[in-house]
């Protein structure tokens, strides 16, 4: 079952742009806010595991097989994928993909466009996505999971996502903005993680 959650104003556009005819789909409308939308989808989901994807994510069947393989071996982890960008943005996007993959593998800080897969029970244990933040709810979710001792597992088959916003708003501007925002948000969470582990 696939749950697609969006704002009312986006519903018709999302339904027309999304090719999900081969799947059983439920559509929900919520108040604006990605955390609100993802938490609603998680609440409605009846399965044991939840895979959070952005609407513009693209993947091949090999990615699903690799994820399921990882899930069988590490059911208690938060799973994510390596990232690539669809060729709909600036030529410099491979630099962003490399940075995202190094950040997630070396620093254990993946972002939501890398497709989080987690058991529903662990998702609820973490407390879901924080709804009272201005940005970075996916980023904070990872920190909250790590602060509770949940380990991460990377799927080495890449998940593709759109780079349109970099084309529309400027590659350098958006890249610098995202780096500044995530580092600002990560620092206090890193300090909390260190205090929990060593003090």
C-alpha atoms as a printed R data frame, in Angstrom:
    type eleno elety resid chain resno      x      y       z
1   ATOM     1    CA   UNK     A     1  0.000  0.000   0.000
2   ATOM     2    CA   UNK     A     2  1.280  3.470  -0.909
3   ATOM     3    CA   UNK     A     3  0.218  6.548   1.033
4   ATOM     4    CA   UNK     A     4  0.603  9.933  -0.619
5   ATOM     5    CA   UNK     A     5  0.085 12.888   1.703
6   ATOM     6    CA   UNK     A     6  0.058 16.485   0.504
7   ATOM     7    CA   UNK     A     7 -1.590 19.868   0.915
8   ATOM     8    CA   UNK     A     8 -5.064 20.243  -0.564
9   ATOM     9    CA   UNK     A     9 -3.748 22.705  -3.137
10  ATOM    10    CA   UNK     A    10 -1.227 20.123  -4.368
11  ATOM    11    CA   UNK     A    11 -3.578 17.151  -4.568
12  ATOM    12    CA   UNK     A    12 -4.729 17.447  -8.191
13  ATOM    13    CA   UNK     A    13 -1.201 18.200  -9.402
14  ATOM    14    CA   UNK     A    14  0.304 15.298  -7.443
15  ATOM    15    CA   UNK     A    15 -2.317 12.858  -8.724
16  ATOM    16    CA   UNK     A    16 -1.766 13.946 -12.326
17  ATOM    17    CA   UNK     A    17  2.045 13.822 -12.124
18  ATOM    18    CA   UNK     A    18  2.435 10.585 -10.187
19  ATOM    19    CA   UNK     A    19  2.380  7.299 -12.093
20  ATOM    20    CA   UNK     A    20  1.139  4.865  -9.455
21  ATOM    21    CA   UNK     A    21 -1.475  3.017 -11.500
22  ATOM    22    CA   UNK     A    22  0.059 -0.379 -10.710
23  ATOM    23    CA   UNK     A    23 -0.248  0.116  -6.955
24  ATOM    24    CA   UNK     A    24 -2.934  0.411  -4.346
25  ATOM    25    CA   UNK     A    25 -2.787  4.086  -3.341
26  ATOM    26    CA   UNK     A    26 -4.474  6.138  -0.629
27  ATOM    27    CA   UNK     A    27 -4.364  9.933  -0.886
28  ATOM    28    CA   UNK     A    28 -4.581 12.188   2.156
29  ATOM    29    CA   UNK     A    29 -4.633 15.949   2.565
30  ATOM    30    CA   UNK     A    30 -3.226 17.649   5.652
31  ATOM    31    CA   UNK     A    31 -2.191 21.053   6.837
32  ATOM    32    CA   UNK     A    32  1.032 22.331   5.240
33  ATOM    33    CA   UNK     A    33  4.281 20.925   6.608
34  ATOM    34    CA   UNK     A    34  6.319 17.931   5.504
35  ATOM    35    CA   UNK     A    35  6.617 16.548   9.050
36  ATOM    36    CA   UNK     A    36  2.833 16.719   9.477
37  ATOM    37    CA   UNK     A    37  2.346 14.940   6.161
38  ATOM    38    CA   UNK     A    38  4.863 12.172   6.871
39  ATOM    39    CA   UNK     A    39  3.540 11.583  10.381
40  ATOM    40    CA   UNK     A    40  0.027 11.264   8.959
41  ATOM    41    CA   UNK     A    41  1.210  8.732   6.404
42  ATOM    42    CA   UNK     A    42  2.985  6.756   9.126
43  ATOM    43    CA   UNK     A    43 -0.149  6.800  11.279
44  ATOM    44    CA   UNK     A    44 -2.259  5.430   8.440
45  ATOM    45    CA   UNK     A    45  0.254  2.751   7.449
46  ATOM    46    CA   UNK     A    46 -0.752 -0.704   8.596
47  ATOM    47    CA   UNK     A    47  2.438 -2.563   7.768
48  ATOM    48    CA   UNK     A    48  5.404 -3.434   9.951
49  ATOM    49    CA   UNK     A    49  7.809 -1.172   8.048
50  ATOM    50    CA   UNK     A    50  7.518  2.297   6.517
51  ATOM    51    CA   UNK     A    51  9.507  3.624   3.567
52  ATOM    52    CA   UNK     A    52  9.487  7.416   3.341
53  ATOM    53    CA   UNK     A    53 10.046  8.713  -0.188
54  ATOM    54    CA   UNK     A    54  9.785 12.134  -1.760
55  ATOM    55    CA   UNK     A    55  7.286 12.406  -4.582
56  ATOM    56    CA   UNK     A    56 10.072 13.037  -7.108
57  ATOM    57    CA   UNK     A    57 12.162 10.000  -6.054
58  ATOM    58    CA   UNK     A    58 13.059  7.492  -8.791
59  ATOM    59    CA   UNK     A    59 14.468  3.996  -8.368
60  ATOM    60    CA   UNK     A    60 14.993  0.643 -10.079
61  ATOM    61    CA   UNK     A    61 13.928 -2.779  -8.848
62  ATOM    62    CA   UNK     A    62 17.502 -3.551  -7.768
63  ATOM    63    CA   UNK     A    63 17.281 -0.893  -5.093
64  ATOM    64    CA   UNK     A    64 14.199 -2.517  -3.572
65  ATOM    65    CA   UNK     A    65 15.908 -5.918  -3.552
66  ATOM    66    CA   UNK     A    66 18.989 -4.478  -1.865
67  ATOM    67    CA   UNK     A    67 16.903 -2.645   0.742
68  ATOM    68    CA   UNK     A    68 14.899 -5.775   1.543
69  ATOM    69    CA   UNK     A    69 18.127 -7.736   1.864
70  ATOM    70    CA   UNK     A    70 19.477 -5.199   4.350
71  ATOM    71    CA   UNK     A    71 16.175 -5.189   6.203
72  ATOM    72    CA   UNK     A    72 16.282 -8.956   6.720
73  ATOM    73    CA   UNK     A    73 19.779 -8.714   8.212
74  ATOM    74    CA   UNK     A    74 19.275 -5.495  10.185
75  ATOM    75    CA   UNK     A    75 15.560 -5.061  11.006
76  ATOM    76    CA   UNK     A    76 16.353 -2.857  14.015
77  ATOM    77    CA   UNK     A    77 18.164 -0.157  12.014
78  ATOM    78    CA   UNK     A    78 17.197  3.008  10.170
79  ATOM    79    CA   UNK     A    79 17.887  2.316   6.497
80  ATOM    80    CA   UNK     A    80 18.710  4.887   3.819
81  ATOM    81    CA   UNK     A    81 20.099  4.927   0.265
82  ATOM    82    CA   UNK     A    82 23.005  6.486  -1.528
83  ATOM    83    CA   UNK     A    83 21.857  9.518  -3.507
84  ATOM    84    CA   UNK     A    84 22.026 10.522  -7.142
85  ATOM    85    CA   UNK     A    85 20.301 13.356  -8.967
86  ATOM    86    CA   UNK     A    86 18.123 13.155 -12.062
87  ATOM    87    CA   UNK     A    87 19.574 15.097 -15.008
88  ATOM    88    CA   UNK     A    88 17.110 17.979 -14.633
89  ATOM    89    CA   UNK     A    89 19.432 20.404 -12.833
90  ATOM    90    CA   UNK     A    90 22.857 22.036 -13.061
91  ATOM    91    CA   UNK     A    91 25.903 20.153 -14.312
92  ATOM    92    CA   UNK     A    92 27.524 20.439 -10.873
93  ATOM    93    CA   UNK     A    93 24.988 18.151  -9.161
94  ATOM    94    CA   UNK     A    94 27.391 15.157  -8.953
95  ATOM    95    CA   UNK     A    95 29.340 17.259  -6.425
96  ATOM    96    CA   UNK     A    96 26.195 17.499  -4.266
97  ATOM    97    CA   UNK     A    97 25.574 13.769  -4.585
98  ATOM    98    CA   UNK     A    98 29.168 13.021  -3.557
99  ATOM    99    CA   UNK     A    99 28.858 15.371  -0.579
100 ATOM   100    CA   UNK     A   100 25.555 13.819   0.521
101 ATOM   101    CA   UNK     A   101 26.948 10.296   0.309
102 ATOM   102    CA   UNK     A   102 30.128 11.173   2.199
103 ATOM   103    CA   UNK     A   103 28.114 13.018   4.858
104 ATOM   104    CA   UNK     A   104 25.765 10.090   5.365
105 ATOM   105    CA   UNK     A   105 28.428  7.379   5.339
106 ATOM   106    CA   UNK     A   106 31.164  9.129   7.326
107 ATOM   107    CA   UNK     A   107 29.089 11.324   9.659
108 ATOM   108    CA   UNK     A   108 25.957  9.102   9.739
109 ATOM   109    CA   UNK     A   109 23.707 12.015   8.765
110 ATOM   110    CA   UNK     A   110 21.527 11.146   5.744
111 ATOM   111    CA   UNK     A   111 18.665 13.410   4.681
112 ATOM   112    CA   UNK     A   112 15.079 12.544   3.769
113 ATOM   113    CA   UNK     A   113 15.655 12.521   0.012
114 ATOM   114    CA   UNK     A   114 17.753  9.403   0.642
115 ATOM   115    CA   UNK     A   115 14.592  7.431   1.437
116 ATOM   116    CA   UNK     A   116 14.273  6.402   5.085
117 ATOM   117    CA   UNK     A   117 13.090  2.846   5.750
118 ATOM   118    CA   UNK     A   118 12.290  1.970   9.358
119 ATOM   119    CA   UNK     A   119 10.008 -0.294  11.355
120 ATOM   120    CA   UNK     A   120  6.811  1.352  12.491
121 ATOM   121    CA   UNK     A   121  7.577  0.478  16.109
122 ATOM   122    CA   UNK     A   122 10.986  2.184  15.963
123 ATOM   123    CA   UNK     A   123  9.469  5.187  14.184
124 ATOM   124    CA   UNK     A   124  6.971  5.576  17.022
125 ATOM   125    CA   UNK     A   125  9.720  5.041  19.616
126 ATOM   126    CA   UNK     A   126 11.691  7.951  18.124
127 ATOM   127    CA   UNK     A   127  8.545 10.083  18.270
128 ATOM   128    CA   UNK     A   128  8.001 10.638  14.559
129 ATOM   129    CA   UNK     A   129  9.134 13.691  12.657
130 ATOM   130    CA   UNK     A   130  9.265 16.880  14.740
131 ATOM   131    CA   UNK     A   131  6.448 19.158  13.579
132 ATOM   132    CA   UNK     A   132  7.410 22.344  15.440
133 ATOM   133    CA   UNK     A   133 10.570 23.109  13.467
134 ATOM   134    CA   UNK     A   134 10.998 25.505  10.564
135 ATOM   135    CA   UNK     A   135 13.121 23.093   8.502
136 ATOM   136    CA   UNK     A   136 15.169 19.892   8.684
137 ATOM   137    CA   UNK     A   137 12.579 17.571  10.212
138 ATOM   138    CA   UNK     A   138 14.193 14.601   8.418
139 ATOM   139    CA   UNK     A   139 17.649 15.647   9.597
140 ATOM   140    CA   UNK     A   140 16.456 15.950  13.201
141 ATOM   141    CA   UNK     A   141 14.675 12.586  12.986
142 ATOM   142    CA   UNK     A   142 18.031 10.934  12.245
143 ATOM   143    CA   UNK     A   143 19.652 12.642  15.237
144 ATOM   144    CA   UNK     A   144 16.778 11.624  17.546
145 ATOM   145    CA   UNK     A   145 17.080  8.018  16.326
146 ATOM   146    CA   UNK     A   146 20.839  7.991  16.924
147 ATOM   147    CA   UNK     A   147 20.387  9.535  20.378
148 ATOM   148    CA   UNK     A   148 18.164  6.550  21.202
149 ATOM   149    CA   UNK     A   149 20.861  4.118  20.097
150 ATOM   150    CA   UNK     A   150 19.343  3.229  16.720
151 ATOM   151    CA   UNK     A   151 22.038  2.426  14.177
152 ATOM   152    CA   UNK     A   152 21.942  3.296  10.483
153 ATOM   153    CA   UNK     A   153 22.364  1.024   7.468
154 ATOM   154    CA   UNK     A   154 23.196  2.288   3.971
155 ATOM   155    CA   UNK     A   155 21.784  0.714   0.828
156 ATOM   156    CA   UNK     A   156 24.550  0.943  -1.769
157 ATOM   157    CA   UNK     A   157 22.131  1.057  -4.715
158 ATOM   158    CA   UNK     A   158 21.400  4.754  -5.344
159 ATOM   159    CA   UNK     A   159 18.037  6.475  -5.086
160 ATOM   160    CA   UNK     A   160 17.530  9.290  -7.593
161 ATOM   161    CA   UNK     A   161 15.844 12.598  -6.870
162 ATOM   162    CA   UNK     A   162 15.139 15.787  -8.790
163 ATOM   163    CA   UNK     A   163 17.601 18.693  -8.930
164 ATOM   164    CA   UNK     A   164 15.062 21.220 -10.257
165 ATOM   165    CA   UNK     A   165 15.256 23.508  -7.226
166 ATOM   166    CA   UNK     A   166 18.998 23.939  -7.804
167 ATOM   167    CA   UNK     A   167 18.279 24.910 -11.398
168 ATOM   168    CA   UNK     A   168 15.465 27.281 -10.421
169 ATOM   169    CA   UNK     A   169 17.133 29.008  -7.464
170 ATOM   170    CA   UNK     A   170 20.809 28.753  -8.362
171 ATOM   171    CA   UNK     A   171 23.217 25.910  -7.598
172 ATOM   172    CA   UNK     A   172 25.720 27.912  -5.554
173 ATOM   173    CA   UNK     A   173 23.069 29.758  -3.544
174 ATOM   174    CA   UNK     A   174 21.065 26.650  -2.618
175 ATOM   175    CA   UNK     A   175 24.139 24.510  -1.929
176 ATOM   176    CA   UNK     A   176 25.594 27.110   0.458
177 ATOM   177    CA   UNK     A   177 22.229 27.646   2.152
178 ATOM   178    CA   UNK     A   178 21.703 23.935   2.818
179 ATOM   179    CA   UNK     A   179 25.227 23.513   4.190
180 ATOM   180    CA   UNK     A   180 24.758 26.414   6.581
181 ATOM   181    CA   UNK     A   181 21.329 25.246   7.762
182 ATOM   182    CA   UNK     A   182 22.200 21.613   8.403
183 ATOM   183    CA   UNK     A   183 25.431 22.427  10.239
184 ATOM   184    CA   UNK     A   184 23.629 24.969  12.419
185 ATOM   185    CA   UNK     A   185 20.954 22.402  13.271
186 ATOM   186    CA   UNK     A   186 23.379 19.503  13.713
187 ATOM   187    CA   UNK     A   187 25.732 21.053  16.260
188 ATOM   188    CA   UNK     A   188 23.409 21.020  19.320
189 ATOM   189    CA   UNK     A   189 22.203 17.511  18.423
190 ATOM   190    CA   UNK     A   190 25.806 16.301  18.166
191 ATOM   191    CA   UNK     A   191 26.543 17.739  21.628
192 ATOM   192    CA   UNK     A   192 23.486 15.918  23.048
193 ATOM   193    CA   UNK     A   193 24.643 12.662  21.455
194 ATOM   194    CA   UNK     A   194 28.140 13.002  22.922
195 ATOM   195    CA   UNK     A   195 26.767 13.798  26.413
196 ATOM   196    CA   UNK     A   196 24.477 10.766  26.283
197 ATOM   197    CA   UNK     A   197 27.300  8.438  25.312
198 ATOM   198    CA   UNK     A   198 30.145  9.682  27.463
199 ATOM   199    CA   UNK     A   199 28.756 11.666  30.421
